[in-house]
Coordinates of C-alpha atoms in Angstrom, one line a residue:
Chain A
X36 CA -32.3 -35.4 -1.6
X37 CA -33.1 -33.7 -4.8
X38 CA -31.8 -35.3 -8.0
X39 CA -28.9 -33.6 -9.8
X40 CA -28.2 -34.6 -13.3
X41 CA -24.9 -34.0 -14.9
X42 CA -25.7 -32.7 -18.4
X43 CA -22.4 -31.1 -19.5
X44 CA -19.3 -32.8 -18.1
X45 CA -16.1 -30.9 -18.1
X46 CA -16.2 -28.8 -21.2
X47 CA -12.6 -27.7 -21.3
X48 CA -10.8 -24.8 -22.8
X49 CA -7.0 -24.4 -22.7
X50 CA -5.4 -21.2 -23.8
X51 CA -2.0 -19.7 -23.6
X52 CA -1.2 -16.2 -24.7
X53 CA -2.2 -12.6 -24.2
X54 CA -5.5 -11.8 -22.5
X55 CA -6.9 -9.4 -19.9
X56 CA -7.8 -11.3 -16.7
X57 CA -10.0 -8.6 -15.3
X58 CA -12.0 -8.5 -18.6
X59 CA -12.3 -12.2 -18.6
X60 CA -13.9 -12.3 -15.1
X61 CA -16.1 -9.3 -15.9
X62 CA -17.3 -10.9 -19.2
X63 CA -18.3 -14.0 -17.3
X64 CA -20.1 -11.9 -14.6
X65 CA -21.9 -9.8 -17.1
X66 CA -22.9 -12.8 -19.2
X67 CA -24.4 -14.5 -16.2
X68 CA -26.2 -11.4 -15.2
X69 CA -27.7 -11.0 -18.7
X70 CA -28.9 -14.6 -18.7
X71 CA -30.5 -14.2 -15.3
X72 CA -28.2 -16.4 -13.4
X73 CA -27.6 -15.9 -9.7
X74 CA -24.0 -15.7 -8.7
X75 CA -22.4 -18.0 -6.2
X76 CA -18.6 -17.6 -6.1
X77 CA -17.0 -20.1 -3.7
X78 CA -13.3 -19.9 -4.4
X79 CA -11.3 -16.8 -5.3
X80 CA -7.7 -17.7 -4.8
X81 CA -4.7 -15.7 -6.1
X82 CA -1.0 -16.3 -5.4
X83 CA 2.1 -14.3 -6.4
X84 CA 4.7 -16.9 -7.4
X85 CA 8.2 -16.6 -8.8
X86 CA 7.0 -17.4 -12.3
X87 CA 3.9 -15.1 -12.2
X88 CA 0.5 -15.2 -10.7
X89 CA -1.5 -18.4 -10.1
X90 CA -5.2 -18.0 -9.8
X91 CA -8.1 -20.4 -9.1
X92 CA -11.6 -19.2 -9.4
X93 CA -14.7 -21.3 -9.0
X94 CA -18.3 -20.3 -9.3
X95 CA -21.6 -22.2 -9.2
X96 CA -24.2 -19.9 -10.8
X97 CA -27.8 -21.1 -10.8
X98 CA -31.1 -20.2 -12.3
X99 CA -34.6 -21.4 -11.3
X100 CA -36.4 -22.4 -14.4
X101 CA -39.6 -23.5 -12.7
X102 CA -40.5 -24.3 -9.1
X103 CA -39.3 -27.8 -9.8
X104 CA -36.3 -27.5 -12.1
X105 CA -33.1 -25.5 -11.4
X106 CA -30.3 -25.0 -13.8
X107 CA -26.8 -25.0 -12.4
X108 CA -23.3 -24.4 -13.8
X109 CA -19.9 -24.9 -12.4
X110 CA -17.2 -22.6 -13.8
X111 CA -13.7 -23.3 -12.8
X112 CA -10.8 -21.1 -14.0
X113 CA -7.2 -21.9 -13.5
X114 CA -4.6 -19.4 -14.5
X115 CA -0.9 -20.2 -14.4
X116 CA 2.2 -18.0 -14.7
X117 CA 0.4 -14.8 -15.4
X118 CA 2.6 -11.8 -15.9
X119 CA 1.9 -8.3 -17.1
X120 CA 3.2 -7.3 -20.6
X121 CA 3.1 -4.2 -22.6
X122 CA 1.6 -4.4 -26.1
X123 CA 0.8 -1.9 -28.8
X124 CA -2.8 -2.1 -29.9
X125 CA -4.0 0.3 -32.7
X126 CA -1.1 2.6 -32.0
X127 CA -1.6 2.8 -28.3
X128 CA 0.4 1.1 -25.6
X129 CA -1.6 -1.2 -23.4
X130 CA -0.8 -3.4 -20.4
X131 CA -2.2 -6.9 -20.8
X132 CA -1.7 -10.3 -19.1
X133 CA 0.2 -13.2 -20.5
X134 CA -0.3 -16.7 -19.2
X135 CA -2.0 -20.1 -19.4
X136 CA -5.8 -20.2 -18.9
X137 CA -7.7 -23.4 -18.3
X138 CA -11.5 -23.1 -18.1
X139 CA -13.8 -26.0 -17.1
X140 CA -17.5 -25.7 -17.6
X141 CA -20.0 -28.2 -16.1
X142 CA -23.8 -28.0 -16.5
X143 CA -26.3 -29.6 -14.1
X144 CA -30.0 -29.8 -13.9
X145 CA -31.4 -30.1 -10.4
X146 CA -34.9 -31.6 -10.1
X147 CA -37.1 -31.0 -7.1
X148 CA -34.8 -28.4 -5.6
X149 CA -37.3 -27.5 -2.9
X150 CA -37.4 -31.2 -1.7
X151 CA -41.2 -31.3 -1.9
X152 CA -41.2 -34.9 -3.3
X153 CA -38.6 -36.6 -1.1
X154 CA -40.5 -37.0 2.1
X155 CA -41.0 -40.8 1.8
X156 CA -40.4 -43.6 -0.6
X157 CA -43.8 -43.4 -2.2
X158 CA -43.3 -39.7 -3.1
X159 CA -39.9 -40.4 -4.5
X160 CA -41.3 -43.2 -6.7
X161 CA -44.0 -40.8 -7.9
X162 CA -41.4 -38.2 -8.6
X163 CA -39.3 -40.6 -10.6
X164 CA -42.3 -41.7 -12.6
X165 CA -43.1 -38.1 -13.5
X166 CA -39.5 -37.3 -14.3
X167 CA -38.8 -40.3 -16.5
X168 CA -42.1 -40.9 -18.3
X169 CA -44.8 -38.4 -17.8
X170 CA -42.8 -35.1 -17.9
X171 CA -39.9 -36.5 -19.9
X172 CA -40.2 -33.9 -22.6
X173 CA -40.0 -31.1 -20.1
X174 CA -37.0 -32.7 -18.5
X175 CA -35.3 -33.1 -21.9
X176 CA -36.1 -29.6 -22.9
X177 CA -34.5 -28.2 -19.7
X178 CA -31.5 -30.4 -20.2
X179 CA -31.1 -28.9 -23.7
X180 CA -31.3 -25.4 -22.1
X181 CA -28.4 -26.3 -19.8
X182 CA -26.4 -27.6 -22.7
X183 CA -27.1 -24.6 -24.8
X184 CA -26.2 -22.2 -22.0
X185 CA -22.9 -24.0 -21.3
X186 CA -22.0 -23.9 -25.0
X187 CA -23.0 -20.3 -25.4
X188 CA -20.8 -19.3 -22.5
X189 CA -18.0 -21.4 -23.9
X190 CA -18.4 -19.7 -27.3
X191 CA -18.5 -16.3 -25.6
X192 CA -15.2 -16.9 -23.8
X193 CA -13.6 -18.3 -27.0
X194 CA -14.6 -15.0 -28.7
X195 CA -13.1 -13.0 -25.9
X196 CA -9.9 -14.9 -25.9
X197 CA -9.8 -14.8 -29.7
X198 CA -9.5 -18.5 -30.3
X199 CA -10.1 -20.3 -33.5
X200 CA -13.7 -21.4 -33.3
X201 CA -15.9 -23.9 -35.0
X202 CA -19.6 -23.8 -34.5
X203 CA -21.7 -27.0 -34.5
X204 CA -25.3 -27.6 -33.5
X205 CA -25.4 -29.6 -30.3
X206 CA -28.7 -31.4 -31.1
X207 CA -27.2 -32.9 -34.3
X208 CA -24.2 -34.5 -32.6
X209 CA -24.8 -38.2 -32.3
X210 CA -25.0 -39.5 -28.7
Chain B
X30 CA -38.0 -28.8 19.4
X31 CA -38.9 -27.5 15.9
X32 CA -35.8 -26.5 14.1
X33 CA -36.8 -26.3 10.5
X34 CA -36.5 -22.8 9.0
X35 CA -35.2 -21.2 12.1
X36 CA -32.1 -20.0 10.3
X37 CA -31.5 -19.7 6.6
X38 CA -28.3 -19.4 4.7
X39 CA -28.9 -17.5 1.5
X40 CA -25.6 -18.4 -0.1
X41 CA -22.7 -20.7 0.9
X42 CA -19.6 -19.5 2.5
X43 CA -17.3 -17.5 0.2
X44 CA -13.6 -18.2 0.4
X45 CA -10.9 -15.7 -0.6
X46 CA -7.2 -16.6 -0.6
X47 CA -4.4 -14.3 -1.6
X48 CA -0.6 -14.3 -1.5
X49 CA 1.2 -11.2 -2.2
X50 CA 1.4 -7.6 -1.0
X51 CA -1.6 -5.7 0.4
X52 CA -2.6 -2.9 2.6
X53 CA -3.9 -4.5 5.7
X54 CA -4.9 -1.2 7.4
X55 CA -6.9 -0.2 4.3
X56 CA -8.6 -3.6 4.1
X57 CA -9.5 -3.5 7.8
X58 CA -10.9 0.0 7.7
X59 CA -12.8 -0.5 4.5
X60 CA -14.6 -3.6 5.8
X61 CA -15.4 -2.0 9.2
X62 CA -16.6 1.1 7.4
X63 CA -18.8 -1.0 5.0
X64 CA -20.5 -2.6 8.0
X65 CA -20.9 0.7 9.8
X66 CA -22.5 2.3 6.7
X67 CA -25.0 -0.6 6.4
X68 CA -25.9 0.0 10.1
X69 CA -24.6 -3.3 11.4
X70 CA -23.4 -3.8 15.0
X71 CA -19.8 -4.8 14.5
X72 CA -17.9 -6.9 17.0
X73 CA -14.3 -8.0 16.8
X74 CA -14.6 -11.3 18.7
X75 CA -11.0 -12.5 18.4
X76 CA -7.8 -10.8 17.5
X77 CA -5.0 -13.3 17.9
X78 CA -1.4 -12.4 17.3
X79 CA 0.7 -15.5 17.3
X80 CA 4.3 -15.7 18.2
X81 CA 6.3 -14.8 15.1
X82 CA 7.9 -17.8 13.3
X83 CA 11.0 -17.5 11.1
X84 CA 8.6 -17.1 8.1
X85 CA 6.7 -14.1 9.6
X86 CA 3.8 -13.1 11.7
X87 CA 0.5 -15.1 12.0
X88 CA -2.7 -13.3 12.9
X89 CA -6.3 -14.4 13.3
X90 CA -9.4 -12.2 13.2
X91 CA -12.9 -13.3 14.0
X92 CA -15.6 -10.7 13.4
X93 CA -19.3 -10.8 13.8
X94 CA -21.8 -8.2 12.5
X95 CA -25.5 -8.2 13.2
X96 CA -28.4 -6.2 12.3
X97 CA -32.1 -6.5 13.1
X98 CA -34.0 -6.3 9.9
X99 CA -37.2 -6.2 11.9
X100 CA -38.5 -7.6 15.2
X101 CA -38.5 -11.1 13.8
X102 CA -35.6 -11.3 11.4
X103 CA -31.9 -10.8 12.2
X104 CA -29.0 -10.8 9.8
X105 CA -25.7 -12.1 11.0
X106 CA -22.3 -12.0 9.2
X107 CA -19.4 -14.1 10.4
X108 CA -16.0 -13.2 9.2
X109 CA -12.8 -15.2 9.6
X110 CA -9.5 -13.8 8.5
X111 CA -6.1 -15.5 8.9
X112 CA -2.8 -14.1 7.8
X113 CA 0.3 -16.2 7.5
X114 CA 4.0 -15.5 7.0
X115 CA 3.5 -11.8 7.1
X116 CA 6.0 -9.0 7.3
X117 CA 5.7 -5.3 6.8
X118 CA 7.2 -3.9 3.7
X119 CA 7.9 -0.3 2.7
X120 CA 6.2 0.6 -0.6
X121 CA 6.9 3.8 -2.5
X122 CA 3.7 5.1 -4.2
X123 CA 3.5 6.8 -7.5
X124 CA 3.5 10.2 -5.9
X125 CA 6.7 9.4 -4.1
X126 CA 5.2 8.9 -0.6
X127 CA 6.3 5.8 1.3
X128 CA 3.6 3.5 2.9
X129 CA 3.8 0.4 4.9
X130 CA 2.1 -2.7 3.3
X131 CA 1.9 -6.3 4.4
X132 CA 3.5 -9.1 2.4
X133 CA 2.4 -12.7 3.0
X134 CA -0.7 -14.8 2.7
X135 CA -4.3 -14.2 3.7
X136 CA -7.3 -16.5 4.0
X137 CA -10.8 -15.0 4.3
X138 CA -14.2 -16.7 4.9
X139 CA -17.4 -14.8 4.7
X140 CA -20.6 -16.3 6.0
X141 CA -24.1 -14.8 6.2
X142 CA -27.2 -16.2 7.7
X143 CA -30.7 -15.0 8.3
X144 CA -32.1 -15.9 11.8
X145 CA -35.7 -15.9 12.6
X146 CA -37.0 -15.2 16.1
X147 CA -33.6 -14.8 17.6
X148 CA -35.1 -13.5 20.9
X149 CA -36.8 -16.9 21.3
X150 CA -40.2 -15.3 21.9
X151 CA -41.9 -18.2 20.1
X152 CA -40.1 -21.0 21.9
X153 CA -41.9 -21.0 25.2
X154 CA -44.5 -23.7 24.4
X155 CA -44.7 -26.4 21.9
X156 CA -47.8 -24.9 20.4
X157 CA -45.9 -21.6 19.8
X158 CA -43.0 -23.4 18.3
X159 CA -45.3 -25.2 15.8
X160 CA -47.0 -21.9 15.1
X161 CA -43.6 -20.4 14.3
X162 CA -42.7 -23.3 12.1
X163 CA -45.9 -22.9 10.2
X164 CA -45.3 -19.2 9.8
X165 CA -41.8 -19.7 8.5
X166 CA -42.7 -22.5 6.2
X167 CA -45.8 -21.3 4.6
X168 CA -46.5 -17.6 5.4
X169 CA -43.1 -16.1 5.4
X170 CA -41.6 -18.4 2.8
X171 CA -42.2 -16.2 -0.3
X172 CA -40.8 -13.2 1.5
X173 CA -37.7 -15.2 2.4
X174 CA -37.2 -16.7 -1.0
X175 CA -37.9 -13.6 -3.1
X176 CA -37.0 -10.8 -0.7
X177 CA -34.5 -11.6 2.0
X178 CA -32.6 -14.3 0.3
X179 CA -31.6 -12.4 -2.9
X180 CA -31.0 -9.2 -1.0
X181 CA -28.5 -10.7 1.4
X182 CA -27.0 -12.9 -1.2
X183 CA -26.2 -9.8 -3.3
X184 CA -25.0 -8.1 -0.2
X185 CA -22.5 -10.9 0.5
X186 CA -21.3 -10.7 -3.1
X187 CA -20.8 -6.9 -2.7
X188 CA -18.7 -7.4 0.5
X189 CA -16.6 -10.0 -1.4
X190 CA -16.2 -7.6 -4.3
X191 CA -15.0 -5.0 -1.8
X192 CA -12.4 -7.4 -0.5
X193 CA -11.3 -8.2 -4.0
X194 CA -11.0 -4.5 -4.7
X195 CA -9.0 -3.7 -1.6
X196 CA -6.7 -6.6 -2.2
X197 CA -6.4 -5.6 -5.9
X198 CA -7.3 -9.1 -7.1
X199 CA -7.8 -9.7 -10.8
X200 CA -11.4 -10.6 -10.2
X201 CA -12.3 -7.2 -8.9
X202 CA -15.5 -5.6 -10.3
X203 CA -19.0 -6.4 -9.4
X204 CA -21.6 -6.7 -12.2
X205 CA -24.5 -6.5 -9.7
X206 CA -23.3 -3.4 -8.0
X207 CA -25.6 -1.0 -9.7
X208 CA -28.6 -3.3 -9.6
X209 CA -32.0 -1.5 -9.2
X210 CA -33.9 -1.6 -6.0
X211 CA -35.7 -4.8 -6.8
X212 CA -33.7 -6.7 -4.2
X213 CA -34.5 -4.2 -1.5
X214 CA -38.1 -5.4 -1.5
X215 CA -38.8 -7.3 1.7

């Protein structure tokens, strides 16, 4: 078994208001494409309910950083009570969605994803030795990449949904 | 029996679930047409129409599509569709014409796998099997990881995007649709 480290645990965004659902999904898709992530959409559920649409969308994009480290993300979007509403934007009538959006972001770092170092206990011990002591700087730098990517995507979605944002450097936050 | 690397799954099963109104005929024809255009051999293995319940009709579809990429590699798609609580509804389109749509719930599973040596030519003797295993693991590996795998992963995403488009889901749109020919390298 390869080792999977949880780096970002449930970065949550809760939003209620006007948005464009199709733009939201396209924005995530294009952001992942620009950053070189491979898509892996597992769940794509959509229900018409009495109070509006309910949606659940879950994706696990991943990116191979080296032949040993792999970055993974889990994006889970829940949309409740989504209804279409007409709005006037810059003098033009537009049709947008209104509802509650909850977005969860998780970031993972997978080590030895090709399972080259888990054949026996000795190899696993060597792997642990390298991960924790010899290549610790590499592991930490890739962990920072996962954190940065998750926060960048979070910031990108906050911009799209026009939320009040505050920027802070992740490295300076005390553990 | 050497089993390693005999079949490879480039991406996990994709699940699509929808409740609402959709055009089943259009969905059916679009998917079959998509496979036909990609030169797949398409088989409808199961078409099950269950006895209607008070909530509506329940139907099951099991499809399989196969294509020989070359003598050694075969691509196989497995489709599972299940519709629940369905009834036909008349819908008036914008141009005034009336069409028959389906109202209910639908569950779709899309699986793709890459099979090596499906004709079992290299299974006759233990030596041949080990030779095949060596070829799959060390010689063919790069071609699988950098050629077949991304190509058919993207292809599975494109068929899911087609379903989303036909069902008119909010997630319709496929960013990788106009990707250059890099993934066609095998």
